[in-house]
Amino acid sequence: MTSAHTEVSPAETAPADTAPPALPDFPAGFLWGAATAAYQIEGAVDEDGRTPSIWDTFSRTPGRIAGGDTGDRATEHYHRYRQDVRLMAELGLGAYRFSVSWSRVQPTGRGPAAKQGLDFYRRLVDELLEHGIQPALTLYHWDLPQALEDLGGWPARDTAGRFADYAALVADALGDRVGLWTTLNEPWCSAFLGYGSGVHAPGRADWTAALRAAHHLNLGHGLAVEALRTALPHDARIAVSHNLHAVRPRTDSAADREAARRIDAVGNRVFTGPMLDGAYPADLISDTAHLVDWSELVHDGDPATIARPIDLLGVNYYTPTVVSALPEGQAPDAAAASEAGHGDGAQSPFAGCGDLLFTRAPGPRTAMGWTIDPSGLTELLLRLHREHPGLPLMVTENGAAFDDRLTPEGAVHDPQRIAYLRGHLDAVRRAIAAGADVRGYFLWSLTDNFEWAHGYGKRFGLYHVDYPTQARTAKDSARWYAEVIRRGTLPDLGV
């Protein structure tokens, strides 16, 4: 049930100004893509049999979402998907990473599939293939059917089994046309932001529930891998995507290094341990024993199920996490956790770590307040390469929100985003040059969209969306990214 833990390592790459002046181009066959999520773009929340997800409920709860926004309309991708696929084709995307709405396909979270829901994804996949774009399907991007939350949600073991059944339904419908499958997107956010701090749906703040949710997400992943292997062709690739934390102690003191170890355990290894090493780390179990009885939670056979082999590991990265011990005599403060960049919740999302402090690293920041530090991405990719040799990697989310404005001439100039993307693509290139097997990069996101608890106030897209009219406008970064794809290398910052 346990595995030895790995010490948090410092960045394994030199600063950009001391690195070799030239690096090779991206390898042949490198997959260039963009990513989205169903609730953030689809809209049509009550059409064709779709029922509410936890995000429908959460966003309609007063005070939960900035500006009182909801995803009811989003960017109307459900009705405008053909237009959006044309935008992808204009970029030259090799792949499009999208998620399926569970409650659109299986409205009660159990039982047979809803034909109209599956038909939408059939049409989307067909449109992508007609434009030469590889569909990369994610089964779960946080939108649990509300009917399953009412029965206990992810803290309830039964939800893992329901997820496997849902995976089989989608695989049976689309397995002949989709070759890249992801089980879960960022299960850390589902467990610890949804059930630990309450800043995401379903809005519960209970560390015990968060840890139980983490285990059942792990179990659901393993059961879904089994279901997908049964239903899909032998050459289909199966992945999971994690928002792994590039954890750094604020100082080199023993206390701060211990703080970083604790965050690495509950922020990273709570998932990579069982999924990739076949066991929960011993230090994680010791750290959280006062919150959950792991011997009761983890049933016989669970570790083997969770550790079913995958073909790719997705890495989502935005900013590093800097942590330190609480100074002697200082009382814990729930607000201190907001400096980790995960919102201002009722308590820290890191279960059992309410006594730790977080600091934003120095440097320029995005509109989300996240420090821009590409070295953290190289650090994560090289760590995974070292600890899990032979496992191909893919950057499945990376991008930035800035205060984009449409000019009177109808343009969107976003040099900050271009600089951000160039820095992070260079970080990927450095990891590849150092030996990491990175197979592709999916930019977040294709269009501006509903940015969860931030509503429509944060813009991550390559295409600007005027929400009243739903008009899409290419930003300068879209043209720059298209040039990167065309060349397979990094052009200058200018378009």
Coordinates of C-alpha atoms in Angstrom, one line a residue:
M1 CA 0.0 0.0 0.0
T2 CA 3.0 2.3 0.4
S3 CA 6.0 3.3 -1.5
A4 CA 9.2 5.1 -0.7
H5 CA 8.9 8.9 -1.2
T6 CA 11.1 10.9 -3.5
E7 CA 12.7 14.1 -2.3
V8 CA 11.7 17.3 -3.9
S9 CA 14.4 18.3 -6.3
P10 CA 15.4 21.8 -7.4
A11 CA 15.2 22.9 -11.0
E12 CA 17.4 20.8 -13.2
T13 CA 17.9 23.3 -15.9
A14 CA 20.2 26.4 -15.9
P15 CA 18.7 29.9 -16.3
A16 CA 18.0 30.9 -19.9
D17 CA 20.9 33.4 -20.0
T18 CA 23.4 30.6 -19.2
A19 CA 22.0 27.9 -21.5
P20 CA 23.6 27.0 -24.8
P21 CA 22.6 29.5 -27.5
A22 CA 21.1 27.1 -29.8
L23 CA 18.7 24.2 -29.4
P24 CA 17.3 21.7 -32.0
D25 CA 13.9 22.1 -33.5
F26 CA 11.0 20.1 -32.2
P27 CA 11.2 16.5 -33.3
A28 CA 9.5 15.2 -36.3
G29 CA 6.0 14.0 -35.5
F30 CA 5.7 16.4 -32.5
L31 CA 1.9 16.9 -31.9
W32 CA 0.8 20.5 -31.9
G33 CA -2.7 21.2 -30.4
A34 CA -5.0 23.3 -28.4
A35 CA -7.3 22.3 -25.5
T36 CA -10.7 23.1 -24.1
A37 CA -13.3 21.7 -21.6
A38 CA -16.9 20.9 -22.2
Y39 CA -18.5 23.1 -19.5
Q40 CA -16.3 26.1 -20.4
I41 CA -17.3 26.2 -24.0
E42 CA -20.4 24.1 -25.0
G43 CA -23.3 26.0 -23.5
A44 CA -26.7 24.3 -24.4
V45 CA -26.8 23.1 -20.8
D46 CA -30.4 22.0 -21.0
E47 CA -30.6 20.8 -24.6
D48 CA -31.0 17.3 -26.0
G49 CA -31.4 15.6 -22.7
R50 CA -28.4 17.0 -20.9
T51 CA -28.9 17.3 -17.1
P52 CA -27.1 19.5 -14.6
S53 CA -23.5 18.8 -13.6
I54 CA -21.9 20.0 -10.3
W55 CA -20.7 23.0 -12.2
D56 CA -24.2 24.0 -13.3
T57 CA -25.3 23.8 -9.6
F58 CA -22.2 25.6 -8.3
S59 CA -22.2 28.4 -10.8
R60 CA -25.9 29.1 -10.1
T61 CA -25.2 29.4 -6.4
P62 CA -25.0 33.2 -5.4
G63 CA -21.5 34.3 -4.5
R64 CA -19.6 31.4 -6.0
I65 CA -18.7 32.8 -9.5
A66 CA -17.2 36.2 -10.2
G67 CA -19.9 38.5 -11.7
G68 CA -22.6 35.9 -11.1
D69 CA -21.6 34.2 -14.4
T70 CA -22.6 30.7 -15.4
G71 CA -21.6 28.4 -18.2
D72 CA -25.2 28.3 -19.5
R73 CA -24.2 29.9 -22.8
A74 CA -20.4 29.8 -22.6
T75 CA -19.1 30.2 -26.2
E76 CA -22.0 28.2 -27.8
H77 CA -19.5 25.6 -29.1
Y78 CA -22.4 23.0 -29.1
H79 CA -23.9 24.9 -32.0
R80 CA -20.8 26.6 -33.4
Y81 CA -18.4 23.6 -33.4
R82 CA -18.0 23.7 -37.2
Q83 CA -16.9 27.3 -37.0
D84 CA -14.4 26.5 -34.2
V85 CA -13.0 23.5 -36.2
R86 CA -12.3 25.9 -39.1
L87 CA -10.4 28.1 -36.7
M88 CA -8.3 25.1 -35.7
A89 CA -7.6 24.3 -39.3
E90 CA -6.5 27.9 -39.9
L91 CA -4.0 27.4 -37.1
G92 CA -2.7 24.2 -38.6
L93 CA -3.5 22.2 -35.4
G94 CA -2.5 18.6 -35.6
A95 CA -4.8 17.7 -32.7
Y96 CA -7.7 19.1 -30.6
R97 CA -8.1 18.1 -27.0
F98 CA -11.7 18.4 -25.9
S99 CA -13.7 16.9 -23.0
V100 CA -17.0 15.0 -23.0
S101 CA -19.8 16.2 -20.8
W102 CA -20.7 13.2 -18.7
S103 CA -24.2 14.5 -18.0
R104 CA -24.8 15.1 -21.7
V105 CA -23.9 11.5 -22.5
Q106 CA -25.3 9.8 -19.4
P107 CA -27.8 12.2 -17.8
T108 CA -28.2 10.4 -14.4
G109 CA -24.6 9.1 -14.3
R110 CA -25.7 5.6 -14.8
G111 CA -27.6 3.5 -17.3
P112 CA -27.6 3.7 -21.1
A113 CA -26.2 6.5 -23.1
A114 CA -28.3 9.4 -24.4
K115 CA -28.1 9.1 -28.2
Q116 CA -28.4 12.8 -28.9
G117 CA -25.5 13.5 -26.5
L118 CA -23.2 11.0 -28.1
D119 CA -24.3 12.2 -31.6
F120 CA -22.9 15.7 -30.8
Y121 CA -19.5 14.2 -30.2
R122 CA -19.8 12.0 -33.2
R123 CA -20.4 15.1 -35.3
L124 CA -17.5 16.9 -33.7
V125 CA -15.1 14.0 -34.2
D126 CA -16.2 13.7 -37.9
E127 CA -15.6 17.4 -38.5
L128 CA -12.2 17.2 -36.9
L129 CA -11.2 14.2 -39.1
E130 CA -12.5 15.9 -42.2
H131 CA -10.1 18.8 -41.5
G132 CA -7.1 16.4 -40.8
I133 CA -7.2 17.2 -37.0
Q134 CA -6.6 14.3 -34.6
P135 CA -9.3 14.2 -31.9
A136 CA -7.9 13.9 -28.4
L137 CA -10.7 13.0 -26.0
T138 CA -10.8 13.6 -22.3
L139 CA -13.5 11.7 -20.4
Y140 CA -13.6 13.9 -17.3
H141 CA -12.9 17.6 -16.9
W142 CA -14.5 18.3 -13.5
D143 CA -18.2 18.1 -14.5
L144 CA -19.6 15.3 -12.4
P145 CA -23.4 14.7 -13.0
Q146 CA -25.2 16.4 -10.1
A147 CA -27.2 13.1 -9.7
L148 CA -24.0 11.4 -8.7
E149 CA -22.9 14.2 -6.3
D150 CA -26.3 13.8 -4.6
L151 CA -25.3 10.2 -3.9
G152 CA -22.0 11.2 -2.4
G153 CA -19.9 12.3 -5.3
W154 CA -16.2 11.4 -5.6
P155 CA -15.8 10.7 -1.8
A156 CA -18.2 7.8 -2.4
R157 CA -16.5 4.6 -3.8
D158 CA -19.4 3.8 -6.1
T159 CA -18.6 6.9 -8.2
A160 CA -15.4 5.2 -9.4
G161 CA -17.5 2.3 -10.8
R162 CA -19.9 4.7 -12.5
F163 CA -17.0 6.4 -14.2
A164 CA -15.8 3.2 -15.7
D165 CA -19.2 2.4 -17.0
Y166 CA -19.4 5.9 -18.6
A167 CA -15.9 5.4 -20.1
A168 CA -17.1 2.2 -21.8
L169 CA -20.2 3.9 -23.3
V170 CA -18.0 6.7 -24.9
A171 CA -15.4 4.2 -26.1
D172 CA -18.1 2.0 -27.7
A173 CA -19.4 5.1 -29.6
L174 CA -16.2 6.8 -30.6
G175 CA -13.4 4.2 -30.3
D176 CA -13.3 3.6 -34.1
R177 CA -12.4 7.3 -34.8
V178 CA -10.5 8.6 -31.7
G179 CA -7.0 7.3 -31.1
L180 CA -6.0 9.4 -28.0
W181 CA -8.0 9.0 -24.8
T182 CA -7.4 10.8 -21.4
T183 CA -9.3 9.5 -18.4
L184 CA -9.1 12.4 -16.0
N185 CA -8.0 16.0 -16.3
E186 CA -6.3 17.4 -13.2
P187 CA -7.8 15.1 -10.5
W188 CA -6.0 17.1 -7.9
C189 CA -8.4 20.1 -8.7
S190 CA -11.4 17.8 -8.6
A191 CA -10.5 16.4 -5.2
F192 CA -8.8 19.3 -3.4
L193 CA -10.4 22.4 -4.9
G194 CA -13.8 20.8 -5.1
Y195 CA -13.9 19.0 -1.8
G196 CA -10.9 20.4 0.2
S197 CA -11.1 24.2 -0.1
G198 CA -14.5 24.6 -1.7
V199 CA -13.4 27.1 -4.4
H200 CA -14.5 24.7 -7.2
A201 CA -17.6 22.6 -7.6
P202 CA -19.2 21.0 -5.6
G203 CA -17.9 23.6 -3.1
R204 CA -17.3 21.4 -0.1
A205 CA -14.5 22.2 2.4
D206 CA -13.6 18.9 4.1
W207 CA -10.1 17.5 4.0
T208 CA -11.2 14.0 4.8
A209 CA -13.7 14.1 1.9
A210 CA -10.9 15.5 -0.4
L211 CA -8.6 12.6 0.4
R212 CA -11.4 10.1 -0.1
A213 CA -12.2 11.8 -3.4
A214 CA -8.5 11.5 -4.4
H215 CA -8.5 7.8 -3.9
H216 CA -11.7 7.2 -5.7
L217 CA -10.5 9.4 -8.6
N218 CA -7.4 7.2 -8.7
L219 CA -9.6 4.1 -8.6
G220 CA -12.0 5.5 -11.3
H221 CA -8.9 6.1 -13.5
G222 CA -7.7 2.5 -13.1
L223 CA -11.2 1.1 -13.7
A224 CA -11.6 3.3 -16.8
V225 CA -8.3 2.2 -18.2
E226 CA -9.5 -1.4 -17.9
A227 CA -12.8 -0.5 -19.6
L228 CA -11.0 1.4 -22.4
R229 CA -8.5 -1.4 -23.0
T230 CA -11.5 -3.8 -23.5
A231 CA -13.4 -1.5 -25.8
L232 CA -10.8 0.3 -27.9
P233 CA -8.6 -0.9 -30.8
H234 CA -5.2 -2.2 -29.7
D235 CA -3.4 0.8 -31.1
A236 CA -5.4 3.4 -29.1
R237 CA -3.4 5.4 -26.6
I238 CA -4.6 6.0 -23.1
A239 CA -3.4 8.8 -20.8
V240 CA -4.2 10.8 -17.7
S241 CA -3.4 14.5 -17.3
H242 CA -2.1 16.0 -14.0
N243 CA -1.5 19.6 -12.9
L244 CA 1.7 18.6 -11.1
H245 CA 3.1 21.2 -8.8
A246 CA 6.7 22.4 -9.3
V247 CA 7.2 22.7 -5.5
R248 CA 10.0 24.9 -4.2
P249 CA 10.9 25.7 -0.6
R250 CA 11.1 29.5 0.0
T251 CA 14.5 29.0 1.6
D252 CA 16.9 26.2 2.0
S253 CA 16.1 25.8 5.7
A254 CA 15.2 22.3 7.0
A255 CA 11.7 23.6 8.0
D256 CA 11.0 25.0 4.5
R257 CA 12.3 21.8 2.8
E258 CA 10.0 19.8 5.0
A259 CA 7.1 22.0 4.0
A260 CA 7.9 21.4 0.3
R261 CA 8.0 17.7 0.9
R262 CA 4.6 17.8 2.5
I263 CA 3.1 19.7 -0.4
D264 CA 4.8 17.4 -2.9
A265 CA 3.1 14.5 -1.2
V266 CA -0.4 15.8 -1.1
G267 CA -0.1 17.9 -4.3
N268 CA 1.7 15.4 -6.6
R269 CA 2.5 12.0 -5.3
V270 CA -1.0 11.3 -4.0
F271 CA -1.7 10.6 -7.7
T272 CA 1.6 9.7 -9.2
G273 CA 2.4 7.3 -6.4
P274 CA -0.5 4.9 -6.9
M275 CA -0.9 5.5 -10.7
L276 CA 2.8 5.1 -11.7
D277 CA 4.5 3.4 -8.7
G278 CA 1.6 1.1 -7.6
A279 CA 1.3 2.5 -4.1
Y280 CA 0.5 5.5 -2.0
P281 CA 3.7 7.1 -0.6
A282 CA 4.5 6.2 3.0
D283 CA 5.0 9.8 4.0
L284 CA 1.7 10.9 2.6
I285 CA -0.1 8.2 4.6
S286 CA 1.8 9.3 7.8
D287 CA 1.1 13.0 7.1
T288 CA -2.7 12.4 6.7
A289 CA -3.4 9.5 9.1
H290 CA -5.3 11.9 11.4
L291 CA -7.7 12.7 8.5
V292 CA -8.3 9.3 6.9
D293 CA -7.8 5.6 7.7
W294 CA -6.0 4.5 4.6
S295 CA -6.2 0.8 5.5
E296 CA -10.0 1.2 5.4
L297 CA -10.1 3.4 2.3
V298 CA -7.8 1.3 0.1
H299 CA -9.4 -2.1 -0.6
D300 CA -7.5 -5.2 -1.6
G301 CA -6.8 -5.1 -5.3
D302 CA -7.1 -1.3 -5.5
P303 CA -3.4 -0.6 -6.0
A304 CA -3.1 -3.0 -8.9
T305 CA -6.2 -1.6 -10.6
I306 CA -5.0 2.0 -10.2
A307 CA -1.6 1.2 -11.6
R308 CA -2.9 -0.2 -14.9
P309 CA -0.3 0.8 -17.5
I310 CA -0.9 4.0 -19.5
D311 CA 0.6 5.0 -22.8
L312 CA 1.2 8.7 -22.1
L313 CA 1.3 11.0 -19.1
G314 CA -0.2 14.5 -19.6
V315 CA 1.4 17.4 -17.8
N316 CA -0.5 20.6 -17.2
Y317 CA 1.7 23.6 -16.0
Y318 CA 1.1 27.2 -15.4
T319 CA 3.3 28.5 -12.4
P320 CA 5.5 27.2 -9.7
T321 CA 4.5 26.6 -6.0
V322 CA 6.7 28.3 -3.4
V323 CA 6.0 27.1 0.2
S324 CA 7.5 27.7 3.7
A325 CA 6.9 26.7 7.2
L326 CA 4.8 28.8 9.5
P327 CA 7.0 31.1 11.7
E328 CA 7.0 30.1 15.3
G329 CA 4.2 31.8 17.2
Q330 CA 2.2 32.7 14.1
A331 CA -1.3 31.3 13.9
P332 CA -2.5 29.4 10.8
D333 CA -4.5 31.6 8.4
A334 CA -6.7 30.1 5.7
A335 CA -6.1 33.2 3.5
A336 CA -2.4 32.3 3.3
A337 CA -3.2 29.4 1.0
S338 CA -4.6 31.8 -1.6
E339 CA -1.0 32.7 -2.4
A340 CA -0.6 29.3 -3.9
G341 CA -2.8 30.5 -6.8
H342 CA -5.7 28.2 -6.2
G343 CA -8.3 30.8 -5.0
D344 CA -9.5 32.0 -1.6
G345 CA -11.3 29.1 0.0
A346 CA -12.5 28.2 3.4
Q347 CA -9.2 26.5 4.1
S348 CA -6.1 25.4 2.3
P349 CA -6.8 22.9 -0.5
F350 CA -3.7 21.0 0.6
A351 CA -5.2 18.5 3.1
G352 CA -3.5 18.7 6.5
C353 CA -1.2 21.6 5.5
G354 CA -3.1 24.5 7.0
D355 CA 0.0 25.4 8.9
L356 CA 2.1 26.2 5.8
L357 CA 2.6 29.5 4.0
F358 CA 2.7 30.2 0.3
T359 CA 4.5 32.9 -1.6
R360 CA 4.2 34.1 -5.1
A361 CA 7.6 33.8 -6.8
P362 CA 9.0 37.2 -8.0
G363 CA 8.7 38.2 -11.6
P364 CA 6.0 39.2 -14.1
R365 CA 2.5 37.8 -13.6
T366 CA -0.5 36.9 -15.7
A367 CA -3.9 38.3 -15.2
M368 CA -4.5 35.3 -12.8
G369 CA -1.8 36.6 -10.6
W370 CA 0.4 33.6 -11.4
T371 CA 4.1 34.2 -11.7
I372 CA 5.5 33.5 -15.2
D373 CA 8.4 31.0 -14.7
P374 CA 9.0 28.6 -17.6
S375 CA 11.8 26.8 -15.7
G376 CA 9.1 25.0 -13.6
L377 CA 7.9 23.2 -16.7
T378 CA 11.3 22.0 -17.7
E379 CA 11.8 20.9 -14.0
L380 CA 8.6 18.8 -14.0
L381 CA 9.3 17.2 -17.4
L382 CA 12.8 16.2 -16.4
R383 CA 11.7 14.9 -13.0
L384 CA 9.1 12.7 -14.6
H385 CA 11.7 11.6 -17.2
R386 CA 14.1 10.6 -14.4
E387 CA 11.6 8.9 -12.1
H388 CA 9.5 7.2 -14.8
P389 CA 11.9 6.4 -17.7
G390 CA 10.2 5.1 -20.7
L391 CA 6.9 6.8 -20.1
P392 CA 6.2 9.2 -23.0
L393 CA 5.1 12.7 -21.8
M394 CA 2.8 15.3 -23.4
V395 CA 2.1 18.9 -22.3
T396 CA -1.7 18.8 -22.2
E397 CA -2.2 22.3 -20.9
N398 CA -0.2 25.5 -20.8
G399 CA -1.2 29.0 -21.4
A400 CA -1.9 32.4 -19.9
A401 CA -4.7 34.9 -19.2
F402 CA -4.0 38.6 -19.9
D403 CA -6.3 41.6 -20.1
D404 CA -6.9 41.4 -23.9
R405 CA -8.7 44.2 -25.6
L406 CA -10.3 44.4 -29.1
T407 CA -9.0 47.5 -30.8
P408 CA -11.3 49.8 -32.8
E409 CA -9.7 48.3 -35.9
G410 CA -10.8 44.8 -34.8
A411 CA -7.4 43.5 -33.7
V412 CA -6.2 42.0 -30.5
H413 CA -2.5 42.6 -29.7
D414 CA -1.2 40.3 -27.0
P415 CA 2.6 40.5 -27.0
Q416 CA 2.6 39.2 -23.3
R417 CA 1.0 36.0 -24.3
I418 CA 3.4 35.5 -27.2
A419 CA 6.3 36.0 -24.9
Y420 CA 4.8 33.6 -22.4
L421 CA 4.2 30.9 -25.0
R422 CA 7.7 31.3 -26.4
G423 CA 9.3 31.0 -23.0
H424 CA 7.3 27.8 -22.2
L425 CA 7.8 26.2 -25.6
D426 CA 11.5 26.9 -25.1
A427 CA 11.2 25.2 -21.7
V428 CA 9.7 22.1 -23.5
R429 CA 12.5 22.2 -26.0
R430 CA 15.1 22.3 -23.3
A431 CA 13.6 19.3 -21.6
I432 CA 13.6 17.3 -24.9
A433 CA 17.2 18.3 -25.5
A434 CA 18.0 16.9 -22.0
G435 CA 16.4 13.6 -22.9
A436 CA 12.7 13.9 -21.9
D437 CA 10.4 12.0 -24.3
V438 CA 7.9 14.8 -24.9
R439 CA 5.5 14.0 -27.7
G440 CA 3.4 17.1 -28.0
Y441 CA 2.0 20.4 -26.7
F442 CA -1.6 21.5 -26.2
L443 CA -2.0 25.2 -25.7
W444 CA -4.7 26.4 -23.3
S445 CA -7.0 27.5 -24.8
L446 CA -8.4 27.7 -28.3
T447 CA -10.9 30.5 -27.4
D448 CA -11.7 32.7 -24.5
N449 CA -14.3 30.9 -22.4
F450 CA -15.9 30.5 -19.0
E451 CA -12.9 30.4 -16.6
W452 CA -14.5 28.5 -13.7
A453 CA -14.9 30.6 -10.5
H454 CA -13.5 33.6 -12.4
G455 CA -16.4 33.7 -14.8
Y456 CA -15.8 35.4 -18.1
G457 CA -13.3 37.9 -16.7
K458 CA -10.1 36.0 -17.5
R459 CA -9.2 35.4 -21.2
F460 CA -6.8 32.5 -22.1
G461 CA -7.8 32.1 -25.7
L462 CA -5.9 32.4 -29.0
Y463 CA -9.2 33.7 -30.3
H464 CA -11.0 36.6 -28.6
V465 CA -14.7 36.0 -28.0
D466 CA -17.1 38.9 -27.8
Y467 CA -19.6 37.2 -25.6
P468 CA -22.7 39.2 -26.5
T469 CA -22.3 38.5 -30.2
Q470 CA -20.1 35.3 -29.9
A471 CA -17.8 36.8 -32.6
R472 CA -14.3 35.2 -32.7
T473 CA -11.3 37.3 -33.5
A474 CA -7.8 35.9 -34.0
K475 CA -5.3 37.4 -31.6
D476 CA -1.7 38.1 -32.6
S477 CA -0.8 35.0 -30.6
A478 CA -2.9 32.9 -32.9
R479 CA -0.9 33.9 -35.9
W480 CA 2.3 33.4 -34.0
Y481 CA 1.4 29.9 -32.8
A482 CA 0.4 29.0 -36.4
E483 CA 3.9 30.0 -37.5
V484 CA 5.4 27.8 -34.8
I485 CA 3.4 24.9 -36.0
R486 CA 4.3 25.5 -39.6
R487 CA 8.0 25.8 -38.9
G488 CA 8.3 23.2 -36.0
T489 CA 10.6 25.7 -34.2
L490 CA 10.4 29.0 -32.4
P491 CA 10.3 32.2 -34.5
D492 CA 11.1 35.6 -33.0
L493 CA 8.6 37.1 -30.7
G494 CA 7.2 39.3 -33.4
V495 CA 4.4 37.9 -35.6

